[in-house]
Coordinates of C-alpha atoms and ligand atoms in Angstrom, one line a residue:
M19 CA 76.0 82.7 78.9
R20 CA 79.0 85.2 78.4
E21 CA 79.4 86.7 81.7
I22 CA 80.3 90.5 82.4
M23 CA 82.0 91.4 85.8
V24 CA 81.6 95.3 86.6
V25 CA 84.9 95.0 89.4
G26 CA 85.8 98.4 91.5
V27 CA 89.3 98.4 91.8
G28 CA 89.4 101.3 94.6
A29 CA 90.6 104.5 94.3
G30 CA 94.1 104.8 93.6
D31 CA 96.1 102.5 95.8
P32 CA 96.8 98.8 94.6
E33 CA 95.7 97.5 98.0
H34 CA 92.8 98.9 97.7
V35 CA 92.0 95.5 95.5
T36 CA 89.7 93.7 97.7
V37 CA 89.8 89.7 98.2
Q38 CA 86.8 89.6 96.5
A39 CA 87.8 91.4 93.3
V40 CA 90.9 89.1 93.3
N41 CA 88.8 86.7 92.9
A42 CA 86.2 87.9 90.5
I43 CA 89.7 88.7 88.3
N44 CA 91.1 85.5 88.6
R45 CA 88.0 83.8 86.4
V46 CA 88.5 86.3 83.9
D47 CA 89.2 85.4 80.5
V48 CA 89.1 89.0 79.1
F49 CA 89.7 92.9 80.2
F50 CA 88.5 95.4 78.7
M51 CA 90.5 98.8 78.9
L52 CA 89.4 102.1 77.6
D53 CA 91.9 104.3 76.9
K54 CA 91.6 108.0 78.0
G55 CA 94.3 109.4 76.1
E56 CA 97.6 109.8 77.0
V57 CA 96.6 112.5 80.0
K58 CA 95.2 109.4 82.3
Q59 CA 98.0 106.9 81.2
E60 CA 98.5 106.4 85.0
L61 CA 95.3 105.8 85.1
I62 CA 95.8 102.8 82.7
D63 CA 99.1 101.7 84.4
L64 CA 97.4 101.4 87.5
R65 CA 95.1 98.4 86.1
H66 CA 98.3 97.0 84.2
E67 CA 99.6 97.3 87.9
I68 CA 96.9 95.4 89.0
L69 CA 96.7 92.8 86.8
T70 CA 100.6 92.0 87.1
R71 CA 99.5 91.6 90.7
Y72 CA 96.5 90.0 91.2
A73 CA 95.4 88.4 87.8
T74 CA 98.2 85.2 88.6
S75 CA 95.8 81.8 88.1
R76 CA 95.6 81.7 84.9
P77 CA 96.0 83.0 81.2
Y78 CA 93.8 86.4 79.9
R79 CA 93.5 88.5 77.4
V80 CA 93.2 92.5 77.1
V81 CA 91.6 94.0 74.9
R82 CA 91.5 97.8 74.4
G83 CA 88.7 100.4 72.9
Q84 CA 89.5 103.8 72.6
D85 CA 87.5 106.5 74.7
P86 CA 85.5 108.9 72.6
D87 CA 86.0 112.0 73.2
R88 CA 83.0 114.0 75.2
D89 CA 81.8 117.5 73.7
R90 CA 82.3 119.9 77.3
T91 CA 81.7 122.9 75.3
S92 CA 78.0 121.9 74.2
A93 CA 74.8 124.0 77.0
A94 CA 73.0 120.9 76.6
Y95 CA 75.0 118.9 78.9
A96 CA 72.1 115.9 79.3
E97 CA 72.6 115.7 75.3
A98 CA 75.9 115.7 75.2
V99 CA 76.8 113.0 78.0
D100 CA 73.9 110.9 76.5
D101 CA 75.7 111.0 72.9
W102 CA 78.8 110.5 75.1
R103 CA 77.4 107.7 76.3
R104 CA 75.9 106.2 73.0
R105 CA 79.5 106.2 71.4
R106 CA 81.5 104.5 74.4
A107 CA 78.5 101.7 74.4
D108 CA 79.2 100.9 70.9
V109 CA 82.8 101.0 71.8
C110 CA 81.7 98.8 74.5
L111 CA 79.6 96.8 72.9
R112 CA 83.0 95.9 70.0
M113 CA 85.0 94.6 72.5
I114 CA 82.5 93.0 74.2
D115 CA 81.5 91.2 70.7
S116 CA 85.5 89.5 71.3
L117 CA 84.3 87.3 73.9
G118 CA 84.2 83.5 73.2
P119 CA 80.4 82.2 74.1
D120 CA 81.0 81.1 77.5
E121 CA 83.9 83.3 78.3
T122 CA 84.0 85.8 80.9
G123 CA 84.9 89.5 80.5
A124 CA 86.0 92.4 83.1
F125 CA 85.7 95.8 83.4
L126 CA 88.3 97.1 85.9
V127 CA 86.7 100.4 87.5
W128 CA 87.9 103.0 89.4
G129 CA 86.7 103.3 92.6
D130 CA 83.6 101.9 93.7
P131 CA 81.3 101.1 90.3
V132 CA 78.0 102.2 91.7
L133 CA 79.3 105.7 92.3
Y134 CA 79.6 108.3 89.7
D135 CA 80.6 105.2 86.9
S136 CA 78.6 104.8 83.6
T137 CA 79.8 101.2 83.1
L138 CA 76.1 100.0 84.5
A139 CA 74.3 102.2 82.7
I140 CA 76.2 101.3 80.0
L141 CA 75.7 97.7 79.6
D142 CA 71.8 98.1 80.4
D143 CA 71.8 100.0 77.8
L144 CA 73.5 97.2 75.5
L145 CA 71.2 94.8 77.3
A146 CA 68.0 96.6 76.1
R147 CA 69.7 96.6 72.7
G148 CA 69.4 92.8 72.6
A149 CA 72.9 92.1 73.7
E150 CA 73.6 88.6 75.8
F151 CA 74.5 88.3 79.1
D152 CA 75.1 88.3 82.3
V153 CA 76.2 91.2 84.6
Q154 CA 78.2 91.0 88.0
V155 CA 79.5 94.2 90.0
I156 CA 81.8 93.4 93.0
P157 CA 81.9 96.8 95.0
G158 CA 85.2 99.0 95.1
I159 CA 86.4 101.2 97.8
S160 CA 85.9 105.0 96.2
S161 CA 86.9 108.1 96.6
V162 CA 85.0 108.8 98.9
S163 CA 85.5 106.0 101.5
T164 CA 89.4 106.5 100.9
L165 CA 88.6 110.7 101.3
A166 CA 87.1 110.3 104.9
A167 CA 89.8 107.4 106.0
R168 CA 92.7 109.9 105.3
H169 CA 91.3 112.7 107.2
R170 CA 89.9 110.8 109.9
V171 CA 86.4 111.9 109.8
P172 CA 82.9 110.3 109.6
L173 CA 81.0 111.5 106.7
N174 CA 77.5 112.4 108.2
Q175 CA 77.2 114.0 111.6
V176 CA 75.5 112.4 114.4
G177 CA 72.0 111.2 113.3
R178 CA 72.8 113.7 110.0
P179 CA 72.2 113.2 106.3
V180 CA 75.0 113.4 104.0
Q181 CA 74.8 114.4 99.9
I182 CA 77.0 113.2 97.4
T183 CA 77.1 115.7 94.4
T184 CA 78.6 117.3 91.5
G185 CA 80.7 120.3 91.2
R186 CA 78.4 121.7 88.8
R187 CA 75.4 121.2 90.9
L188 CA 77.3 123.3 93.8
A189 CA 77.9 126.0 91.9
A190 CA 74.5 126.5 91.5
E191 CA 73.6 126.4 95.0
W192 CA 74.4 124.7 98.6
P193 CA 71.4 121.7 98.2
A194 CA 68.7 122.5 100.4
G195 CA 68.2 120.5 103.7
V196 CA 72.0 119.4 104.2
D197 CA 75.2 120.3 105.9
D198 CA 77.3 118.0 104.7
V199 CA 78.4 117.4 101.4
V200 CA 80.6 115.6 99.1
V201 CA 81.5 117.0 96.1
M202 CA 83.0 115.2 92.8
L203 CA 83.8 116.0 89.5
D204 CA 84.2 119.3 90.5
A205 CA 86.7 121.6 87.3
Q206 CA 85.4 124.8 88.6
T207 CA 86.4 124.7 92.4
A208 CA 83.0 125.2 93.5
F209 CA 83.9 125.8 96.7
T210 CA 85.2 128.9 96.3
Q211 CA 81.3 130.3 95.7
H212 CA 80.6 129.1 99.2
T213 CA 83.0 130.5 101.4
D214 CA 80.2 133.1 103.3
H215 CA 79.4 130.0 104.9
E216 CA 80.4 128.8 108.5
A217 CA 82.0 125.3 106.7
D218 CA 85.0 123.6 107.3
I219 CA 86.1 121.7 104.2
Y220 CA 88.1 118.2 103.8
W221 CA 89.7 118.0 100.3
G222 CA 92.0 115.5 98.9
A223 CA 93.5 114.8 95.7
Y224 CA 95.2 111.6 94.0
L225 CA 93.4 110.1 96.8
G226 CA 95.6 106.7 97.6
T227 CA 98.8 107.3 95.3
P228 CA 101.8 108.3 95.6
D229 CA 101.1 111.7 95.0
E230 CA 98.1 112.2 97.4
I231 CA 97.9 115.9 98.8
L232 CA 95.2 116.6 101.5
I233 CA 94.6 120.2 103.0
A234 CA 91.2 120.9 105.4
G235 CA 90.5 123.5 107.4
P236 CA 87.6 126.4 108.1
L237 CA 86.7 127.1 104.1
A238 CA 86.9 130.7 104.2
E239 CA 90.8 130.6 105.4
V240 CA 91.9 127.4 103.0
A241 CA 89.9 128.1 100.2
D242 CA 92.9 130.1 98.5
R243 CA 95.3 127.4 99.5
I244 CA 93.7 124.9 98.0
V245 CA 92.8 126.4 94.7
A246 CA 96.3 127.2 94.5
A247 CA 97.8 123.3 95.4
R248 CA 95.2 121.9 92.6
A249 CA 96.1 124.4 90.5
E250 CA 100.0 123.7 90.8
A251 CA 99.3 120.0 91.0
R252 CA 97.1 120.0 87.7
A253 CA 99.8 122.0 85.7
R254 CA 102.6 119.4 86.7
K255 CA 100.9 116.3 86.1
G256 CA 98.6 117.2 83.1
W257 CA 95.7 115.5 85.7
I258 CA 94.0 115.7 88.3
M259 CA 91.2 113.9 91.0
D260 CA 90.0 116.0 93.7
T261 CA 87.0 115.3 95.7
Y262 CA 86.5 117.1 99.1
L263 CA 83.8 117.3 101.9
L264 CA 82.1 120.1 103.1
R265 CA 81.0 120.5 106.7
R266 CA 78.7 123.0 108.2
N267 CA 76.9 123.3 111.7
P268 CA 73.7 122.3 112.0
Ligands
SAM26 C1 84.0 109.5 87.1 S1 84.2 110.0 89.1 C2 84.3 108.3 89.2 C3 83.8 107.9 91.0 C4 84.9 106.3 91.3 N1 83.5 105.8 90.9 C5 84.7 106.5 92.7 O1 83.6 105.5 93.6 O2 85.1 107.5 93.4 C6 85.8 110.4 88.8 C7 85.3 111.8 89.9 O3 86.3 110.8 91.2 C8 86.3 111.3 92.3 N2 87.6 110.9 92.5 C9 88.1 109.3 92.1 N3 89.2 109.4 92.1 C10 89.7 109.8 93.5 C11 91.2 110.2 93.7 N4 91.6 108.8 93.9 N5 91.2 111.0 94.5 C12 90.4 112.7 94.3 N6 88.8 112.1 94.1 C13 88.9 111.3 92.7 C14 86.8 113.0 91.8 O4 85.9 113.5 92.4 C15 86.5 112.3 89.9 O5 86.3 113.8 89.7

């Protein structure tokens, strides 16, 4: 049976790669790489650096696929994501089909594969369509863990819940019943819509990389500084990945 490993490689620092991930990487015959266009070339380079550093015990092949574009203008968000996932699954199936009968393939996934990542859903989709392979998941250090560690704060207040959500959802409303909200995938600086809350923000961009930026403080006081730092960094590098924790007193 072919085996597919989904290996979390951390949020940007090659030292985030765990011992378990290194052991898994050294059992792999073929690494699958989805190219996301030149803007994120640095992310592809990091995967290659990880292989150069850690995949040392046996020869391996790299098979590349082109990540399909997603329609970000569509009002029908769920349908647009479904369509993109389907086309992405087709690309993944073509890459997986390059495996020999008993070979092991791997996707190196940014952060932790169980947090806002579509690889596991894509593999489920392919299995449901009749593809045959075993799946193993190696957890990774997420951008959320990295954010909290770099700011030296726990994610939750004592005995309280914490919610992880998207910028799109935070833009709609502050989630009910929680004072601690971690926000990912926020292209629209949704925190600026909540400066009337007495909250603190712990913001981080390019976490774990040499370009890391950290800003923290009362939301109403530092929101503009974060917006400016974000815009400047995005213009300079051509892309940005940022995450933040919003914390209200209960
Ligand atoms: C598709 S999700 C992938 C999350 C990933 N699986 C994880 O465990 O962190 C991409 C989002 O993760 C966050 N992210 C990932 N890496 C990051 C980093 N190095 N610094 C800041 N945010 C990051 C950003 O919110 C970005 O929009």
